[in-house]
Coordinates of C-alpha atoms and ligand atoms in Angstrom, one line a residue:
M1 CA 209.7 -11.1 118.4
F2 CA 211.5 -10.5 121.6
S3 CA 208.4 -10.0 123.6
K4 CA 208.2 -13.8 123.4
L5 CA 211.1 -13.9 125.9
I6 CA 208.4 -13.5 128.5
L7 CA 207.2 -16.9 127.5
N8 CA 210.6 -18.4 128.3
Q9 CA 210.3 -17.8 132.0
K10 CA 211.2 -20.4 134.6
P11 CA 208.2 -21.9 136.3
K12 CA 209.6 -22.0 139.8
E13 CA 210.5 -19.1 142.1
N14 CA 213.9 -18.3 143.7
Y15 CA 215.9 -20.0 141.0
M16 CA 219.4 -19.3 140.0
T17 CA 220.1 -18.3 136.4
K18 CA 221.8 -21.3 134.8
I19 CA 224.4 -21.2 132.0
L20 CA 225.2 -24.4 130.2
I21 CA 228.4 -25.1 128.4
A22 CA 227.6 -27.8 125.8
T23 CA 230.8 -28.8 124.0
D24 CA 231.4 -32.1 122.5
K25 CA 234.9 -30.8 121.9
P26 CA 235.7 -29.3 125.3
F27 CA 237.4 -26.0 125.9
A28 CA 240.8 -26.1 127.6
P29 CA 240.4 -26.4 131.4
I30 CA 241.9 -22.9 131.9
A31 CA 239.1 -21.5 129.7
V32 CA 236.4 -23.3 131.7
K33 CA 237.9 -21.9 134.9
G34 CA 237.7 -18.4 133.5
I35 CA 234.1 -18.9 132.3
R36 CA 233.1 -20.2 135.8
K37 CA 234.6 -17.2 137.5
V38 CA 232.5 -14.8 135.3
V39 CA 229.4 -16.9 135.9
E40 CA 229.9 -16.9 139.7
E41 CA 230.7 -13.2 139.9
A42 CA 227.4 -12.6 138.1
G43 CA 225.6 -14.7 140.7
F44 CA 224.7 -17.3 138.2
E45 CA 225.1 -21.1 138.1
L46 CA 227.2 -23.1 135.6
A47 CA 226.3 -26.5 134.2
M48 CA 228.6 -28.6 132.0
L49 CA 228.0 -31.1 129.2
E50 CA 231.4 -32.1 127.7
N51 CA 232.4 -34.9 125.4
Y52 CA 228.9 -35.9 124.7
T53 CA 228.4 -38.2 121.7
I54 CA 224.7 -38.2 121.1
Q55 CA 222.4 -35.2 120.4
A56 CA 219.9 -36.5 122.9
D57 CA 222.3 -35.7 125.7
F58 CA 222.4 -32.0 124.6
I59 CA 218.6 -32.0 124.3
S60 CA 218.1 -33.3 127.8
A61 CA 220.8 -31.1 129.3
V62 CA 219.2 -27.9 128.0
A63 CA 215.7 -28.8 129.1
D64 CA 213.6 -26.9 131.7
D65 CA 215.9 -24.7 133.7
V66 CA 218.8 -23.6 131.4
D67 CA 218.7 -19.9 130.6
A68 CA 221.7 -19.6 128.4
V69 CA 223.9 -22.0 126.4
I70 CA 227.5 -21.7 125.2
I71 CA 228.4 -23.9 122.3
R72 CA 231.2 -24.4 119.8
S73 CA 230.5 -26.5 116.7
D74 CA 227.7 -28.2 118.6
K75 CA 224.4 -28.3 116.9
A76 CA 221.8 -26.0 118.4
D77 CA 219.1 -27.5 116.2
K78 CA 215.3 -27.2 116.5
A79 CA 215.1 -30.1 118.9
V80 CA 217.5 -28.4 121.3
I81 CA 215.8 -25.1 120.9
D82 CA 212.3 -26.6 121.5
A83 CA 213.6 -28.5 124.5
G84 CA 215.1 -25.3 126.1
K85 CA 211.9 -24.2 128.0
S86 CA 213.7 -21.4 129.8
L87 CA 216.3 -20.7 127.1
K88 CA 216.9 -17.0 126.3
I89 CA 220.2 -16.9 124.6
I90 CA 222.6 -19.2 122.7
V91 CA 226.2 -18.0 122.1
R92 CA 228.4 -19.8 119.6
A93 CA 231.9 -19.3 121.1
G94 CA 233.5 -18.8 117.7
A95 CA 232.9 -17.3 114.3
G96 CA 230.6 -19.5 112.2
Y97 CA 227.1 -19.9 113.5
D98 CA 225.8 -22.2 110.7
N99 CA 225.3 -24.8 113.5
I100 CA 222.5 -22.8 115.1
D101 CA 218.9 -23.1 113.7
L102 CA 218.4 -19.3 113.5
Q103 CA 214.8 -19.6 112.3
A104 CA 213.9 -21.8 115.2
A105 CA 215.7 -19.5 117.7
T106 CA 214.0 -16.4 116.3
E107 CA 210.5 -18.1 116.4
K108 CA 211.0 -18.7 120.1
G109 CA 212.4 -15.3 120.8
I110 CA 215.8 -16.7 121.6
C111 CA 218.8 -14.4 120.9
A112 CA 221.7 -16.1 119.0
M113 CA 225.2 -14.6 119.1
N114 CA 228.7 -15.4 118.0
T115 CA 232.0 -14.1 119.3
P116 CA 233.7 -12.7 116.1
G117 CA 237.5 -12.5 116.0
Q118 CA 238.1 -14.2 119.3
N119 CA 239.6 -17.4 117.9
S120 CA 240.9 -16.1 114.6
N121 CA 244.6 -16.1 115.3
A122 CA 244.5 -19.8 116.2
V123 CA 242.7 -20.7 113.0
A124 CA 245.2 -18.6 110.9
E125 CA 248.2 -20.2 112.6
L126 CA 246.8 -23.6 111.7
A127 CA 246.3 -22.6 108.0
L128 CA 249.9 -21.5 107.7
G129 CA 251.0 -24.6 109.8
M130 CA 249.4 -26.9 107.3
M131 CA 251.0 -25.1 104.4
V132 CA 254.5 -25.6 106.0
Y133 CA 253.7 -29.2 106.8
H134 CA 252.7 -29.9 103.2
A135 CA 255.6 -27.9 101.7
R136 CA 258.1 -30.0 103.8
N137 CA 256.6 -33.3 102.6
F138 CA 254.8 -33.9 105.9
F139 CA 258.1 -33.8 107.7
N140 CA 259.2 -37.1 106.1
G141 CA 262.9 -36.0 105.6
K142 CA 262.7 -35.5 101.8
S143 CA 263.6 -32.1 100.2
G144 CA 260.6 -29.8 100.1
F145 CA 260.1 -26.2 99.2
E146 CA 259.6 -22.8 100.8
L147 CA 256.6 -20.5 101.2
K148 CA 258.7 -17.4 100.6
D149 CA 257.7 -15.5 97.4
K150 CA 254.8 -17.9 96.7
K151 CA 251.4 -16.2 95.9
L152 CA 248.7 -16.7 98.5
G153 CA 245.1 -15.9 97.8
I154 CA 242.8 -15.3 100.8
H155 CA 239.2 -16.0 99.9
A156 CA 237.1 -13.8 102.3
Y157 CA 239.0 -11.2 104.3
G158 CA 237.5 -11.3 107.7
Y159 CA 239.2 -11.7 111.1
V160 CA 240.8 -15.1 110.1
G161 CA 241.8 -13.9 106.6
K162 CA 243.5 -10.8 108.1
N163 CA 245.5 -12.9 110.5
V164 CA 246.5 -15.3 107.7
A165 CA 247.7 -12.2 105.7
R166 CA 249.8 -11.0 108.7
I167 CA 251.5 -14.3 109.3
A168 CA 252.0 -15.0 105.5
H169 CA 253.8 -11.7 105.2
G170 CA 256.1 -12.9 107.9
F171 CA 256.9 -15.9 105.6
G172 CA 257.6 -13.5 102.7
M173 CA 254.6 -14.7 100.7
K174 CA 252.9 -12.4 98.2
V175 CA 249.4 -12.0 99.5
F176 CA 246.2 -11.3 97.5
A177 CA 242.6 -11.3 98.7
F178 CA 239.1 -11.2 97.4
D179 CA 236.1 -10.2 99.6
P180 CA 233.0 -8.6 98.0
F181 CA 232.0 -7.1 101.4
I182 CA 235.3 -5.4 102.2
S183 CA 236.7 -2.3 100.4
K184 CA 239.9 -2.4 98.3
T185 CA 241.2 0.4 100.6
E186 CA 240.6 -1.6 103.7
I187 CA 242.3 -4.7 102.2
E188 CA 245.3 -2.8 100.7
K189 CA 246.1 -0.8 103.8
E190 CA 247.5 -4.1 105.2
G191 CA 249.9 -4.6 102.2
V192 CA 247.6 -7.1 100.6
T193 CA 246.6 -6.9 96.9
A194 CA 242.8 -6.7 96.5
V195 CA 241.5 -8.4 93.4
A196 CA 238.1 -7.8 91.8
S197 CA 236.7 -11.4 91.6
A198 CA 237.1 -14.9 92.9
E199 CA 238.1 -15.9 89.4
E200 CA 241.0 -13.4 89.4
L201 CA 242.1 -14.6 92.8
Y202 CA 242.2 -18.3 91.8
S203 CA 243.9 -17.5 88.4
T204 CA 246.7 -15.6 90.2
C205 CA 247.6 -17.7 93.2
N206 CA 249.2 -21.1 93.8
Y207 CA 247.8 -21.1 97.3
I208 CA 244.2 -20.4 98.2
S209 CA 243.1 -20.2 101.8
L210 CA 239.4 -20.3 102.4
H211 CA 237.7 -18.2 105.1
L212 CA 234.2 -18.1 103.9
P213 CA 231.2 -18.7 106.2
A214 CA 228.9 -21.6 105.2
N215 CA 225.6 -20.0 104.0
S216 CA 223.2 -20.3 101.1
Q217 CA 225.5 -18.2 98.9
T218 CA 228.8 -20.0 99.7
K219 CA 227.8 -23.6 100.1
Q220 CA 229.2 -25.7 97.2
S221 CA 230.6 -22.5 95.6
I222 CA 234.2 -23.7 95.4
N223 CA 233.8 -25.8 92.3
Y224 CA 235.8 -27.2 89.3
A225 CA 235.4 -24.0 87.2
L226 CA 237.1 -21.9 90.0
L227 CA 239.7 -24.4 91.2
S228 CA 240.9 -25.3 87.8
K229 CA 242.0 -21.7 87.2
M230 CA 244.8 -22.1 89.8
P231 CA 248.3 -22.2 88.3
A232 CA 250.4 -25.3 89.1
P233 CA 251.4 -26.4 91.6
A234 CA 248.1 -25.6 93.4
V235 CA 247.4 -25.9 97.1
L236 CA 243.9 -25.4 98.5
V237 CA 243.7 -24.8 102.2
N238 CA 240.4 -25.1 104.0
T239 CA 240.0 -24.0 107.6
A240 CA 236.5 -22.8 106.9
R241 CA 233.7 -25.3 106.3
A242 CA 233.5 -28.6 104.3
E243 CA 230.2 -27.5 102.8
V244 CA 231.7 -24.6 100.8
I245 CA 233.5 -27.2 98.6
Q246 CA 232.0 -29.0 95.8
E247 CA 233.6 -32.3 96.8
A248 CA 232.9 -34.3 93.6
D249 CA 234.5 -31.5 91.6
L250 CA 237.6 -31.6 93.8
I251 CA 238.0 -35.3 93.2
K252 CA 237.6 -34.8 89.5
L253 CA 240.3 -32.0 89.6
F254 CA 242.6 -34.3 91.6
A255 CA 242.3 -36.9 88.9
D256 CA 242.9 -34.4 86.1
R257 CA 245.8 -32.5 87.8
K258 CA 248.6 -34.3 89.6
D259 CA 249.9 -30.9 90.9
F260 CA 246.8 -30.3 93.0
A261 CA 246.9 -30.6 96.9
Y262 CA 244.2 -30.2 99.5
L263 CA 244.9 -29.4 103.1
S264 CA 241.8 -29.2 105.3
D265 CA 240.9 -28.8 109.0
V266 CA 237.5 -30.3 108.1
E267 CA 237.5 -33.8 106.8
P268 CA 235.6 -34.1 103.5
T269 CA 232.7 -36.5 103.4
N270 CA 234.5 -38.4 100.6
K271 CA 237.7 -38.8 102.6
T272 CA 238.0 -42.5 101.6
E273 CA 238.3 -41.5 97.9
F274 CA 241.3 -39.3 98.7
E275 CA 242.8 -42.2 100.8
A276 CA 242.3 -44.7 98.0
N277 CA 243.6 -42.6 95.1
F278 CA 245.6 -39.6 96.1
K279 CA 248.1 -40.5 98.7
G280 CA 250.6 -37.7 99.6
R281 CA 248.5 -35.0 98.1
Y282 CA 246.2 -34.2 101.0
F283 CA 246.1 -33.7 104.8
F284 CA 243.0 -33.7 107.0
T285 CA 243.0 -33.1 110.7
P286 CA 241.2 -35.9 112.4
K287 CA 239.1 -33.5 114.4
K288 CA 238.4 -29.8 113.6
M289 CA 241.2 -28.1 115.5
G290 CA 241.7 -24.6 114.1
A291 CA 240.4 -23.0 117.3
Q292 CA 241.9 -25.7 119.6
T293 CA 244.3 -23.5 121.6
E294 CA 244.1 -22.3 125.2
E295 CA 244.3 -18.7 124.0
A296 CA 241.4 -19.1 121.5
N297 CA 239.3 -21.1 124.1
I298 CA 239.9 -18.4 126.7
N299 CA 239.2 -15.5 124.3
A300 CA 236.0 -17.1 122.8
G301 CA 234.7 -18.7 126.0
I302 CA 235.1 -15.6 128.1
A303 CA 233.7 -13.4 125.4
A304 CA 230.7 -15.7 125.2
V305 CA 229.9 -15.8 128.9
R306 CA 230.4 -12.0 129.2
Q307 CA 228.0 -11.5 126.3
I308 CA 225.5 -13.7 128.1
V309 CA 225.8 -11.8 131.4
N310 CA 225.4 -8.5 129.6
F311 CA 222.4 -9.7 127.7
L312 CA 220.6 -11.2 130.8
K313 CA 221.5 -8.3 133.1
N314 CA 221.4 -5.3 130.8
G315 CA 219.7 -6.5 127.6
D316 CA 222.8 -5.9 125.5
R317 CA 222.3 -7.5 122.1
T318 CA 225.7 -6.6 120.5
F319 CA 226.8 -9.6 118.4
Q320 CA 223.3 -10.9 117.9
V321 CA 223.1 -12.7 114.6
N322 CA 219.3 -13.4 114.3
K323 CA 218.2 -9.8 113.9
Ligands
LIG1 C1 234.6 -21.2 114.3 O1 233.7 -21.1 113.5 O2 234.8 -20.3 115.2 C2 235.6 -22.3 114.1 O3 235.2 -23.1 113.1 C3 235.9 -23.0 115.4 O4 235.1 -24.1 115.7 P1 235.2 -24.9 117.0 O5 235.0 -24.0 118.2 O6 234.2 -26.0 116.9 O7 236.6 -25.5 117.1

């Protein structure tokens, strides 16, 4: 498939290799500065598209002479990929690459990558931060409760899950995890109790923190059957993706169980139903902000640009996700 890269050559001679940062939610300026430095040291050119509101802007920014794109949750869909006449690589500065049309990229011989682990501490801090915010009644002055000794279940034990475990241990929480792709030994060496199934995790823990990617196996997988196993009072924390939740089931569960709370870094599509019926039992960030820290932006942004330079100069495909 990668012989097709030859097709993606620029038509003109003496061009500079161009890297586009396309971020509707911009990186911190310090991260952009760092990315620019790497681009310039490589002898490349940097183009910026920030705070755009319509996809057509992304499509026209990528057209003709852009060799590489760095995105966050921006949608690198088929239209973007088709428009990128010189495009050779797309790097998602972050973990989840469900926003890249991998099939379209593969068909055009474009390499897609992510930057695993680079923003994971930021996301983990937000997960715990939302738990504290909720436990203290959203800081309204009324008496709340503590996280110490509460049981926390981590659903998917990747980079973010590991950081959640580390911070939760600092709070004195009892930490459990379920991940079918990671061995019990690997999980338990960090003082976390590995359980054998999602059902066991949800039956055991009052808190569940989701760290699943959104894919065909996980979409809509967090449903009534699973959530209703949680002992009361139950708190579901979602810093992963809205799509993994069966939203109609969550509403049904909220109606059936007054003890249930939902804290999410991704607004559900049925947010108005929560607002109308379940005041005080949910919190949604207005914009996805798990990775919105200078540190995470620097780590993920610089990793992304280095991966691009290594790919374009040396053919390095480490972190490629469309293999
Ligand atoms: C990720 O997948 O890395 C996170 O969801 C962060 O997304 P963001 O870069 O759009 O904030």
